[in-house]
Coordinates of C-alpha atoms in Angstrom, one line a residue:
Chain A
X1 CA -14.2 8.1 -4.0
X2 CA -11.6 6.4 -5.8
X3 CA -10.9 2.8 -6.4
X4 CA -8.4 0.0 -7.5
X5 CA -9.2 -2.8 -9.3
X6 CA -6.7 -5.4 -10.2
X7 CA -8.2 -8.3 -12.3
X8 CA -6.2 -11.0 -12.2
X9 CA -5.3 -12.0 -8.8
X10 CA -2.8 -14.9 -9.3
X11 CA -0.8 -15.4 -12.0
X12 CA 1.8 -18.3 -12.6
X13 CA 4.1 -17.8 -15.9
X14 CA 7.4 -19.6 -16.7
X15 CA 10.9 -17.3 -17.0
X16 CA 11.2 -15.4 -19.9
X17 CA 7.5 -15.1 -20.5
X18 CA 6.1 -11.6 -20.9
X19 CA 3.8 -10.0 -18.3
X20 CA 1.2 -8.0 -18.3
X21 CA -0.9 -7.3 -15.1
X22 CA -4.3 -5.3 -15.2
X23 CA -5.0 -2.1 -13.3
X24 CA -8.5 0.0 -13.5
X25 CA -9.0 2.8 -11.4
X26 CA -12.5 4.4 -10.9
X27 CA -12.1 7.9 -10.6
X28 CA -12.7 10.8 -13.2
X29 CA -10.0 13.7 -12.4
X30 CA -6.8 13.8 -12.5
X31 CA -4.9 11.3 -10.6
X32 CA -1.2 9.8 -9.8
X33 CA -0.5 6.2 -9.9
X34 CA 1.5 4.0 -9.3
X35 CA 2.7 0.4 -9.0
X36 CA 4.0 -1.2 -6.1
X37 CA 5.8 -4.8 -5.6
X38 CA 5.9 -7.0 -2.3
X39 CA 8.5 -9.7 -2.3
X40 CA 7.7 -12.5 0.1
X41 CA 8.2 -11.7 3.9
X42 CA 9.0 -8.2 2.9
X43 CA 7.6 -4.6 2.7
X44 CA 5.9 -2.5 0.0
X45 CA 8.2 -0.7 -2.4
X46 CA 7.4 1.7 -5.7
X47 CA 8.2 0.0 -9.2
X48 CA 7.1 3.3 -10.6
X49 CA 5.2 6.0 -10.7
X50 CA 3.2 8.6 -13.4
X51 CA 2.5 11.9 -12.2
X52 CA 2.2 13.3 -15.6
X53 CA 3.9 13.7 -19.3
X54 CA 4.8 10.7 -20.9
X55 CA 2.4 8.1 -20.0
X56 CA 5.0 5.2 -21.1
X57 CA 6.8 4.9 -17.7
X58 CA 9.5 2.9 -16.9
X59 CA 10.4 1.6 -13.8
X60 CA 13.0 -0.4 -11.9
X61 CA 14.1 -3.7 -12.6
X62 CA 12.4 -3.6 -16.3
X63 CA 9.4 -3.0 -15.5
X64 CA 7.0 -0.2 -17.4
X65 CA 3.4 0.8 -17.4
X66 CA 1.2 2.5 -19.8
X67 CA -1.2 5.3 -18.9
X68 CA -4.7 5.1 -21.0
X69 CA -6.6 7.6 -19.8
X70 CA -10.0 6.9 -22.1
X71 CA -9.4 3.0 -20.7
X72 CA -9.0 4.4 -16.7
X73 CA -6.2 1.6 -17.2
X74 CA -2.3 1.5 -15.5
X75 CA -1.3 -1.8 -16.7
X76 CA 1.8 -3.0 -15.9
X77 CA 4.5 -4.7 -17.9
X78 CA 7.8 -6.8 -18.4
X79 CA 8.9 -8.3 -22.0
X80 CA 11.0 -11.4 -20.2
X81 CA 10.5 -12.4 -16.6
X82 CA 12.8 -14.1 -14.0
X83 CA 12.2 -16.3 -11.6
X84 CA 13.1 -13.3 -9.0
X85 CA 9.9 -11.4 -10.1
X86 CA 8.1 -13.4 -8.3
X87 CA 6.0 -11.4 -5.5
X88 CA 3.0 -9.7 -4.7
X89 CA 2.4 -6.6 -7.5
X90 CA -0.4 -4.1 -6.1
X91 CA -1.9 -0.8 -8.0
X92 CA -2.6 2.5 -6.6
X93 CA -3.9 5.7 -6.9
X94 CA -4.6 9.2 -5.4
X95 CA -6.8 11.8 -6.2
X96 CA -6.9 15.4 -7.0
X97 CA -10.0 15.5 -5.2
X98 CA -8.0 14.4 -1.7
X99 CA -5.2 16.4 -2.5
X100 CA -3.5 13.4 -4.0
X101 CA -2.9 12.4 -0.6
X102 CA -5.4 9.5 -0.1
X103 CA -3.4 6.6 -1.8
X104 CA -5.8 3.2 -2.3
X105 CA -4.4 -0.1 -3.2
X106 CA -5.9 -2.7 -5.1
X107 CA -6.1 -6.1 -4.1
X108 CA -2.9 -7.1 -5.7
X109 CA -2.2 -9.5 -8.0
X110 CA 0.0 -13.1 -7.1
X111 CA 2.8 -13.4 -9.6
X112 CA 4.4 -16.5 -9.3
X113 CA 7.6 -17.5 -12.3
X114 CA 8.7 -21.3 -12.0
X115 CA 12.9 -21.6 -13.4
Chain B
X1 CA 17.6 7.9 6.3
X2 CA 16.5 4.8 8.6
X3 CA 13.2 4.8 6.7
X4 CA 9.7 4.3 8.4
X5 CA 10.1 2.3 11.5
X6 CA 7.3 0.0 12.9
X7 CA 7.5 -1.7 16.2
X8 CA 6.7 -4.5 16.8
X9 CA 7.6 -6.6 14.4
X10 CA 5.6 -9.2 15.2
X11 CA 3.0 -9.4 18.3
X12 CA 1.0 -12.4 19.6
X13 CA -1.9 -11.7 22.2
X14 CA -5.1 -13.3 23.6
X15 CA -8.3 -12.1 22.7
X16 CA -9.5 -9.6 24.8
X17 CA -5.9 -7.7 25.3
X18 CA -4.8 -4.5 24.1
X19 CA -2.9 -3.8 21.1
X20 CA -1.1 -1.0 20.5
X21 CA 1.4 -0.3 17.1
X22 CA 3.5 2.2 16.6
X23 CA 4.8 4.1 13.5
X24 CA 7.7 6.2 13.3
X25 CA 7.6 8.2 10.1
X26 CA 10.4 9.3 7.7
X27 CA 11.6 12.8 9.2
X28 CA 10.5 15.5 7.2
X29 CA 7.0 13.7 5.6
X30 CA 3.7 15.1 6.9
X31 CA 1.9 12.6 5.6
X32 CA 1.0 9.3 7.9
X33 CA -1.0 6.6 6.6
X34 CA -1.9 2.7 8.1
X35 CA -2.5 0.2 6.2
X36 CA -3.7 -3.8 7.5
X37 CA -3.2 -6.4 4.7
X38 CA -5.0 -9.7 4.9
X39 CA -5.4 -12.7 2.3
X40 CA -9.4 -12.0 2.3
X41 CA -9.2 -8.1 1.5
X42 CA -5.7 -7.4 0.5
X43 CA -4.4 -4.2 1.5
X44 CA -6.9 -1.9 3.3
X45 CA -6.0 1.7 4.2
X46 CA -7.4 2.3 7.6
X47 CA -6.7 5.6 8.6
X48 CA -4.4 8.6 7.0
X49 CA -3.3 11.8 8.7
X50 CA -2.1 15.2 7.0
X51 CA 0.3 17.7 9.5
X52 CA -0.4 15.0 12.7
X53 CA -4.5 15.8 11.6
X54 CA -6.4 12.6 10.7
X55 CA -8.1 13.5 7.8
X56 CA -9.7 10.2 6.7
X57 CA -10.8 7.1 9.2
X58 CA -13.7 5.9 6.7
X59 CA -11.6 2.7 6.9
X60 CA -11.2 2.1 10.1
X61 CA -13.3 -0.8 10.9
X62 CA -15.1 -0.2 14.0
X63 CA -15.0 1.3 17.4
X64 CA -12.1 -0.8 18.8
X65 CA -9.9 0.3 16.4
X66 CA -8.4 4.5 17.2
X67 CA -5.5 5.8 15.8
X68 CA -3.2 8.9 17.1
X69 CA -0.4 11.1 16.1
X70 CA 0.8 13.3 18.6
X71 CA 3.3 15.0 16.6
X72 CA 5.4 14.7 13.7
X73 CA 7.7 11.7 14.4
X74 CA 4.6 9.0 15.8
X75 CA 1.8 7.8 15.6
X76 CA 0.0 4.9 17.1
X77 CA -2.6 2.4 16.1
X78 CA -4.7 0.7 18.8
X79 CA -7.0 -2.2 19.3
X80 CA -8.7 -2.6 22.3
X81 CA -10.3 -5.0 22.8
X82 CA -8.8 -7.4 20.3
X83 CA -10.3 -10.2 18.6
X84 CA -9.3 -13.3 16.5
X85 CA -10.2 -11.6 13.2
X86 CA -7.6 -8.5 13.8
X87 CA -4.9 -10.8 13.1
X88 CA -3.6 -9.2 9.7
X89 CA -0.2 -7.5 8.9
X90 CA -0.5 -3.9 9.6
X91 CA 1.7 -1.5 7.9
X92 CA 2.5 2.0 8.1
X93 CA 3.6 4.0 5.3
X94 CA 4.5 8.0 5.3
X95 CA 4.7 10.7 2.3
X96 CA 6.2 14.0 1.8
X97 CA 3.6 16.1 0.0
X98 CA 5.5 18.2 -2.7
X99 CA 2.2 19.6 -4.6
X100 CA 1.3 16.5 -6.3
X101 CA 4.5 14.5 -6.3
X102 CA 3.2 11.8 -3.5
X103 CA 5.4 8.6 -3.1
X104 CA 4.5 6.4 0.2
X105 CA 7.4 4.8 1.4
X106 CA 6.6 1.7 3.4
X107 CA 7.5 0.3 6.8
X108 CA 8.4 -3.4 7.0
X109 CA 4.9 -3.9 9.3
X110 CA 3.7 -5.8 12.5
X111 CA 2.2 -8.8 12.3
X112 CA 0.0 -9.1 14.6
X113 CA -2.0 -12.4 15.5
X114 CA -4.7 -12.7 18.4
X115 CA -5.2 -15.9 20.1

């Protein structure tokens, strides 16, 4: 069965910093993933997405992740944060092997960005 | 689109009571899945249904818990009894499956606390 994992679970940077939050799935086929981001009080929504092709993908709001395959690995990534970013950033993934219909979250990861 | 709608938004009951949550999906998705996110485990899927079939209930945690989806446009989660520990935010998310294009879109969740 797949998993998620999501290594750092809070992080606290200052505006304009650069991010870069950790994702590691478990699972050996082919897979879709994606990144998610929960701002306080408020409901998931998708950052972006890989499916396939390019796996440099960019998503809303500035956001991008890179697709390693050899490394399992989805990090996700923003050159200059603001203090808006901060929010609850979670990792998933489905499977081939479910008919990419199982999606599994990881834990998430805390980002909090003081002005 | 009005999105995925959840009702209630936020339930309080004693220990003991029945819960019931209910999901409306996005029209057109065939793919229902609920979620309960807590500080302890983050975000857990619980149970996830394909054409108003559940396919997958390996999360659900134990006997109290049952889930339904009578047709396309609801499905219901259901505690009964409840206890202390259910107290989580429990979401409900649905997908259209397009081969292997899968994006969950999220519905803004019930809180639930038990007493």
């Amino acid at each position: 069965a797949q998993s998620v994992s999501q290594h750092n679970h809070h992080v606290i940077l200052s505006e304009a910093a650069s991010l870069e939050l950790g994702c590691n799935y478990s699972y050996g086929g082919t897979v879709n993933l994606f990144w998610y981001v929960q701002y306080p009080g408020q409901h998931l929504q998708l950052l972006l997405k890989y499916f396939s092709g390019d796996p440099l993908v960019k998503g809303i709001k500035g956001f991008e992740a890179e697709f390693i395959k050899s490394k399992f690995s989805f990090n996700l990534r923003k050159p200059s944060v603001q203090w808006s970013d901060t929010a609850e950033y979670f990792c998933a993934v489905n499977a081939r092997n479910t008919g990419f219909q199982k999606l599994v979250f990881g834990t998430g990861t805390r980002l909090l960005v003081s002005p | 689109d009005a999105g995925v709608i959840q009702s209630p938004r936020h339930e309080v009951t004693e220990m003991g009571q029945e819960v019931t949550l209910r999901c409306k999906p996005i029209s057109g998705h065939n793919s229902l899945f609920w979620y309960r996110q807590t500080m302890m485990r983050g975000l857990e899927l619980l149970i996830y249904f394909n054409n108003n079939v559940p396919i997958d209930d390996s999360g659900m945690p134990e006997d109290r818990f049952s889930a339904k989806m009578p047709n396309a446009s609801f499905s219901t989660l259901k505690i009964q009894p409840s206890e202390p520990r259910d107290s989580a935010v429990y979401f409900c998310a649905s997908s259209e499956r397009q081969g292997a294009s899968t994006e969950a879109f999220f519905g803004q969740g019930t809180r639930l606390t038990v007493v």
